[in-house]
Short mmCIF file of C-alpha atoms and ligand atoms in Angstrom, two decimals:
data_model
loop_
_atom_site.label_atom_id
_atom_site.label_comp_id
_atom_site.label_asym_id
_atom_site.label_seq_id
_atom_site.Cartn_x
_atom_site.Cartn_y
_atom_site.Cartn_z
CA MET A 1 15.58 -3.45 -59.76
CA ASN A 2 11.69 -2.37 -59.81
CA SER A 3 11.49 -2.14 -55.95
CA LEU A 4 8.99 0.72 -56.29
CA ALA A 5 6.73 -0.89 -58.88
CA GLY A 6 3.02 -0.11 -58.09
CA LYS A 7 3.88 2.79 -56.03
CA VAL A 8 2.97 6.60 -56.78
CA ALA A 9 5.55 9.22 -56.08
CA ILE A 10 5.09 13.07 -56.12
CA VAL A 11 8.53 15.20 -56.26
CA THR A 12 8.08 19.13 -55.87
CA GLY A 13 10.54 21.21 -57.44
CA ALA A 14 11.41 18.96 -60.16
CA GLN A 15 11.12 20.46 -63.57
CA GLN A 16 15.07 20.79 -63.30
CA GLY A 17 18.11 20.38 -61.10
CA ILE A 18 18.30 17.68 -58.31
CA GLY A 19 14.54 17.43 -58.23
CA ARG A 20 14.50 16.12 -61.79
CA GLN A 21 16.89 13.39 -61.16
CA TYR A 22 14.96 12.24 -58.02
CA ALA A 23 11.77 12.07 -60.33
CA MET A 24 13.69 10.07 -63.16
CA ALA A 25 15.42 7.85 -60.51
CA LEU A 26 11.76 7.07 -58.81
CA ALA A 27 10.25 6.29 -62.42
CA ARG A 28 13.35 3.92 -63.18
CA ALA A 29 12.78 1.99 -59.82
CA GLY A 30 9.09 1.57 -61.19
CA ALA A 31 7.09 4.19 -59.51
CA ALA A 32 4.61 6.36 -61.32
CA VAL A 33 5.70 9.98 -60.83
CA CYS A 34 3.93 13.33 -60.48
CA VAL A 35 6.56 15.92 -61.53
CA SER A 36 5.69 19.20 -59.86
CA ASP A 37 7.02 22.40 -59.95
CA ILE A 38 6.23 25.98 -59.76
CA VAL A 39 7.72 26.33 -63.50
CA ASN A 40 5.79 24.03 -65.88
CA PRO A 41 7.46 20.65 -65.66
CA GLU A 42 5.93 19.02 -68.79
CA ILE A 43 9.40 18.50 -70.11
CA ALA A 44 10.63 16.73 -67.28
CA ALA A 45 7.62 14.67 -67.27
CA ALA A 46 7.56 13.86 -71.06
CA GLU A 47 11.41 12.62 -70.85
CA ILE A 48 10.31 10.13 -68.24
CA ARG A 49 7.50 8.96 -70.62
CA GLU A 50 9.94 8.73 -73.52
CA LEU A 51 12.17 6.58 -71.30
CA GLY A 52 9.20 4.05 -70.91
CA GLY A 53 8.23 5.58 -67.20
CA GLU A 54 4.90 6.63 -66.09
CA ALA A 55 4.63 10.37 -65.27
CA ILE A 56 2.26 13.44 -65.32
CA ALA A 57 3.24 17.11 -64.87
CA ALA A 58 1.72 19.28 -62.35
CA ALA A 59 2.36 23.09 -62.38
CA CYS A 60 2.07 23.67 -58.58
CA ASP A 61 3.14 26.32 -56.14
CA VAL A 62 3.94 24.73 -52.87
CA THR A 63 3.31 27.86 -51.01
CA ARG A 64 -0.60 27.89 -52.36
CA ASN A 65 -2.96 25.61 -51.01
CA GLU A 66 -5.44 25.69 -53.72
CA SER A 67 -2.51 24.83 -56.29
CA LEU A 68 -1.51 21.98 -54.11
CA HIS A 69 -5.19 20.66 -53.85
CA HIS A 70 -5.47 20.83 -57.54
CA MET A 71 -2.10 18.76 -57.89
CA VAL A 72 -3.38 16.23 -55.33
CA SER A 73 -6.73 15.75 -57.05
CA GLU A 74 -4.76 15.35 -60.41
CA VAL A 75 -2.75 12.64 -58.86
CA GLU A 76 -5.84 10.75 -57.41
CA LYS A 77 -7.89 11.19 -60.70
CA LYS A 78 -4.77 9.66 -62.54
CA PHE A 79 -3.54 7.04 -60.13
CA GLY A 80 -5.81 6.98 -57.21
CA ARG A 81 -3.37 6.81 -54.38
CA THR A 82 0.17 8.15 -53.61
CA ASP A 83 2.86 6.45 -51.64
CA ILE A 84 5.91 8.73 -51.78
CA LEU A 85 6.40 12.60 -51.31
CA VAL A 86 9.77 14.17 -51.88
CA ASN A 87 9.67 17.82 -50.61
CA ASN A 88 12.49 19.11 -52.71
CA ALA A 89 11.16 22.53 -53.81
CA ALA A 90 12.88 25.31 -52.31
CA LEU A 91 14.72 28.68 -52.99
CA PHE A 92 18.51 27.88 -53.39
CA GLY A 93 20.21 27.90 -56.72
CA GLY A 94 19.10 31.58 -57.50
CA LEU A 95 20.13 33.06 -54.08
CA ASN A 96 22.95 35.41 -53.95
CA MET A 97 25.31 35.17 -50.84
CA ALA A 98 24.96 37.94 -48.41
CA SER A 99 26.33 39.03 -45.00
CA PHE A 100 23.24 38.42 -42.56
CA THR A 101 23.34 42.26 -42.07
CA ASP A 102 22.55 42.74 -45.83
CA ILE A 103 19.74 40.11 -46.20
CA THR A 104 16.29 42.08 -46.34
CA GLU A 105 13.33 41.16 -44.56
CA ASP A 106 11.58 40.45 -47.89
CA GLU A 107 14.10 37.80 -49.17
CA TRP A 108 14.27 36.27 -45.37
CA ASP A 109 10.35 35.93 -45.75
CA ARG A 110 10.67 34.65 -49.13
CA VAL A 111 13.12 31.78 -48.40
CA MET A 112 11.10 30.73 -45.15
CA THR A 113 8.09 30.67 -47.20
CA VAL A 114 8.94 28.35 -49.97
CA ASN A 115 11.53 26.24 -47.94
CA ILE A 116 9.93 25.58 -44.80
CA ARG A 117 6.45 26.62 -44.88
CA GLY A 118 6.08 25.20 -48.30
CA THR A 119 7.23 21.67 -47.09
CA TRP A 120 4.46 21.92 -44.44
CA GLN A 121 1.77 22.96 -46.69
CA ALA A 122 2.65 20.29 -49.45
CA THR A 123 2.79 17.68 -46.76
CA LYS A 124 -0.71 18.77 -45.28
CA ALA A 125 -2.13 18.75 -48.64
CA ILE A 126 -0.88 15.25 -49.53
CA PHE A 127 -1.50 13.58 -46.42
CA PRO A 128 -5.20 12.70 -46.60
CA LEU A 129 -4.56 10.64 -49.87
CA MET A 130 -1.26 9.05 -48.35
CA ALA A 131 -3.10 8.04 -45.22
CA GLN A 132 -5.88 6.78 -47.51
CA SER A 133 -3.49 4.68 -49.54
CA GLY A 134 -2.40 2.83 -46.53
CA GLY A 135 0.61 4.75 -45.55
CA GLY A 136 3.96 5.73 -47.33
CA LYS A 137 7.38 7.86 -47.23
CA ILE A 138 7.69 11.32 -46.96
CA ILE A 139 11.36 12.51 -47.82
CA ASN A 140 12.08 15.93 -46.84
CA ILE A 141 15.33 17.83 -48.29
CA SER A 142 17.77 19.47 -45.77
CA SER A 143 21.29 20.47 -46.21
CA ALA A 144 24.64 19.55 -44.67
CA THR A 145 25.31 23.03 -44.47
CA VAL A 146 22.96 22.93 -41.33
CA PHE A 147 25.51 20.79 -39.33
CA LYS A 148 28.72 23.05 -40.18
CA GLY A 149 27.16 26.40 -40.46
CA THR A 150 27.87 28.16 -43.67
CA PRO A 151 28.28 32.10 -43.55
CA LYS A 152 26.36 34.50 -46.10
CA LEU A 153 23.50 32.19 -46.37
CA LEU A 154 21.58 32.72 -42.94
CA HIS A 155 18.01 32.63 -44.11
CA TYR A 156 18.54 29.44 -46.30
CA VAL A 157 20.56 27.53 -43.50
CA ALA A 158 18.19 28.50 -40.86
CA SER A 159 15.32 27.22 -43.11
CA LYS A 160 17.11 23.79 -43.72
CA GLY A 161 17.70 23.44 -40.01
CA ALA A 162 13.77 24.01 -39.64
CA ILE A 163 13.58 20.93 -41.87
CA VAL A 164 15.43 18.63 -39.56
CA ALA A 165 13.32 19.66 -36.92
CA LEU A 166 10.15 19.32 -38.89
CA THR A 167 11.11 15.85 -39.84
CA ARG A 168 11.63 14.70 -36.51
CA SER A 169 8.19 16.07 -35.15
CA LEU A 170 6.27 15.09 -38.03
CA ALA A 171 7.67 11.66 -37.87
CA ARG A 172 5.93 11.18 -34.48
CA GLU A 173 2.75 12.43 -35.72
CA VAL A 174 2.21 10.44 -38.65
CA ALA A 175 3.53 7.17 -37.67
CA GLU A 176 0.10 6.07 -36.83
CA GLN A 177 -0.94 6.41 -40.32
CA ASN A 178 2.20 4.09 -41.40
CA ILE A 179 3.99 6.92 -42.73
CA CYS A 180 7.72 7.25 -42.28
CA VAL A 181 9.28 10.76 -42.37
CA ASN A 182 13.08 11.05 -43.18
CA ALA A 183 15.36 13.81 -44.55
CA ILE A 184 18.39 13.61 -46.84
CA ALA A 185 21.04 16.53 -46.15
CA PRO A 186 23.17 16.83 -49.27
CA GLY A 187 26.57 18.65 -49.43
CA LEU A 188 27.14 20.89 -52.05
CA VAL A 189 26.14 19.23 -55.42
CA ALA A 190 26.71 20.43 -58.97
CA SER A 191 23.13 20.92 -59.89
CA ASP A 192 22.24 22.98 -62.98
CA ASN A 193 21.63 26.33 -61.20
CA VAL A 194 24.48 25.88 -58.70
CA ARG A 195 26.88 25.12 -61.71
CA ASN A 196 25.77 28.36 -63.25
CA HIS A 197 26.59 30.41 -60.14
CA PRO A 198 29.71 32.96 -61.00
CA ASP A 199 31.50 31.73 -57.88
CA TRP A 200 31.10 28.03 -58.57
CA LYS A 201 34.65 27.13 -59.24
CA ASN A 202 36.06 28.66 -56.11
CA VAL A 203 33.12 27.46 -53.72
CA ALA A 204 33.35 24.02 -55.07
CA ASP A 205 37.03 23.83 -54.86
CA SER A 206 37.00 25.09 -51.08
CA VAL A 207 34.19 22.49 -50.31
CA ILE A 208 35.94 19.59 -52.08
CA ALA A 209 39.18 20.20 -49.71
CA THR A 210 37.03 19.73 -46.74
CA ARG A 211 35.72 16.31 -47.96
CA ALA A 212 36.91 12.78 -47.06
CA LEU A 213 36.11 11.89 -50.47
CA LYS A 214 37.59 14.55 -52.58
CA ARG A 215 35.61 14.94 -55.65
CA GLU A 216 32.68 16.96 -56.98
CA SER A 217 29.25 15.68 -55.88
CA VAL A 218 26.69 15.35 -58.67
CA PRO A 219 22.95 14.57 -58.19
CA ASP A 220 23.40 10.93 -58.98
CA ASP A 221 25.27 10.91 -55.69
CA LEU A 222 21.92 11.13 -53.75
CA ILE A 223 19.75 8.70 -55.34
CA GLY A 224 20.91 5.74 -53.20
CA ALA A 225 19.68 7.52 -50.02
CA LEU A 226 16.44 8.73 -52.01
CA LEU A 227 15.59 5.09 -53.12
CA PHE A 228 16.38 3.74 -49.55
CA PHE A 229 14.15 6.15 -48.06
CA ALA A 230 11.35 5.44 -50.51
CA SER A 231 11.53 1.89 -50.43
CA ASP A 232 10.47 -0.97 -47.93
CA ALA A 233 14.29 -1.30 -46.97
CA SER A 234 13.57 1.64 -44.53
CA ASN A 235 10.23 0.67 -43.02
CA PHE A 236 11.56 0.65 -39.47
CA ILE A 237 13.41 4.02 -39.66
CA THR A 238 11.71 7.28 -39.19
CA GLY A 239 12.72 10.91 -37.92
CA GLN A 240 16.02 10.38 -39.32
CA THR A 241 18.56 12.82 -41.39
CA LEU A 242 20.99 11.03 -43.52
CA VAL A 243 23.80 13.47 -44.52
CA VAL A 244 25.29 12.71 -47.96
CA ASP A 245 28.17 14.93 -48.61
CA GLY A 246 31.30 12.90 -49.08
CA GLY A 247 32.33 12.85 -45.64
CA VAL A 248 32.62 16.71 -44.39
CA VAL A 249 30.01 16.38 -41.53
CA MET A 250 30.48 13.17 -39.44
CA HIS A 251 28.27 12.61 -36.20
N1 NAD B 1 22.61 22.05 -54.88
C1 NAD B 1 23.20 21.85 -53.95
O1 NAD B 1 24.21 22.06 -53.70
C2 NAD B 1 22.21 21.64 -52.50
C3 NAD B 1 22.74 21.12 -51.28
C4 NAD B 1 22.01 20.93 -50.50
C5 NAD B 1 20.72 21.00 -50.49
N2 NAD B 1 19.95 21.20 -51.65
C6 NAD B 1 18.54 21.20 -51.91
O2 NAD B 1 18.37 20.26 -52.73
C7 NAD B 1 17.19 20.70 -53.44
C8 NAD B 1 17.48 20.91 -55.06
O3 NAD B 1 18.43 21.75 -55.07
P1 NAD B 1 18.85 22.16 -56.59
O4 NAD B 1 20.15 22.78 -56.67
O5 NAD B 1 18.15 21.66 -57.71
O6 NAD B 1 17.87 23.55 -56.32
P2 NAD B 1 17.22 24.74 -57.52
O7 NAD B 1 17.20 26.12 -56.83
O8 NAD B 1 18.17 24.62 -58.79
O9 NAD B 1 15.87 23.86 -57.84
C9 NAD B 1 14.68 24.16 -56.90
C10 NAD B 1 13.55 23.84 -57.70
O10 NAD B 1 12.28 24.31 -56.82
C11 NAD B 1 11.31 25.05 -57.60
N3 NAD B 1 10.73 25.96 -56.77
C12 NAD B 1 10.97 27.00 -56.41
N4 NAD B 1 10.06 27.60 -55.82
C13 NAD B 1 9.08 26.77 -55.74
C14 NAD B 1 7.57 26.90 -55.21
N5 NAD B 1 7.13 27.96 -54.39
N6 NAD B 1 6.74 25.71 -55.52
C15 NAD B 1 7.24 24.79 -56.29
N7 NAD B 1 8.49 24.60 -56.66
C16 NAD B 1 9.36 25.78 -56.60
C17 NAD B 1 12.35 25.88 -58.70
O11 NAD B 1 11.46 25.96 -59.83
C18 NAD B 1 13.28 24.83 -58.97
O12 NAD B 1 13.18 23.87 -60.12
C19 NAD B 1 16.74 21.95 -52.74
O13 NAD B 1 15.65 21.79 -51.86
C20 NAD B 1 17.89 22.74 -52.13
O14 NAD B 1 17.78 23.36 -51.09
C21 NAD B 1 20.74 21.58 -52.48
#
């Protein structure tokens, strides 16, 4: 079960929500984890250590290069390498649904800056250490909404569509360094922020009705895909996006 023993993982946006579960799962599989988030993630890192795992916390904004470089230097100082990057940080749970005519330019830019530019910036900052470590796995977080279209979240859906394109192009650029790049596209998941949304019950019920597997999705549903892409089991797979949505999107 320790398929990631000796590996070092960085998870962005991991102080709570799905990112926190990703960090915990990687630690359970034997990886040392850098739990990173714009909000101080010390509590999440401490939880991993209390359960016997190895973890450090890095307060890091994925849109700021100096913040990213500081995080990478902390990882290098503590672990000397990095093998897995999960680009999970995004603006999602706190977004209000609005018609495309009502989204402001400021909000559009904020979503694009964190969700897509931040993924590129984090990857760029971590790439030299990952290449120096002999290669690794980059796992980007897209969304199943990209493949069906969801109204009233145009900026978010567009940003997650760009993650699919980035994953494919980056996979071709970094294969030479023995780095695989894949994406997970979750359906609606009952993460902390999402469950607290005032419309949660109505939205969840309507999404569940469209699933082949008619139940709520929880962060645990994504862990199999995460560990597959993080482990040697996926060494000949790159540029792919795996939809994990209980069978809404099928292609
Ligand atoms: N929950 C869902 O239904 C769902 C579905 C599909 C995809 N996703 C994606 O999964 C990921 C996690 O989802 P979630 O529901 O836990 O989201 P969330 O909004 O609850 O959590 C996102 C995390 O990112 C952090 N973050 C925001 N801006 C940051 C920045 N500039 N730098 C670093 N960290 C930053 C936040 O502090 C937060 O901890 C996101 O990429 C989201 O888009 C979620």
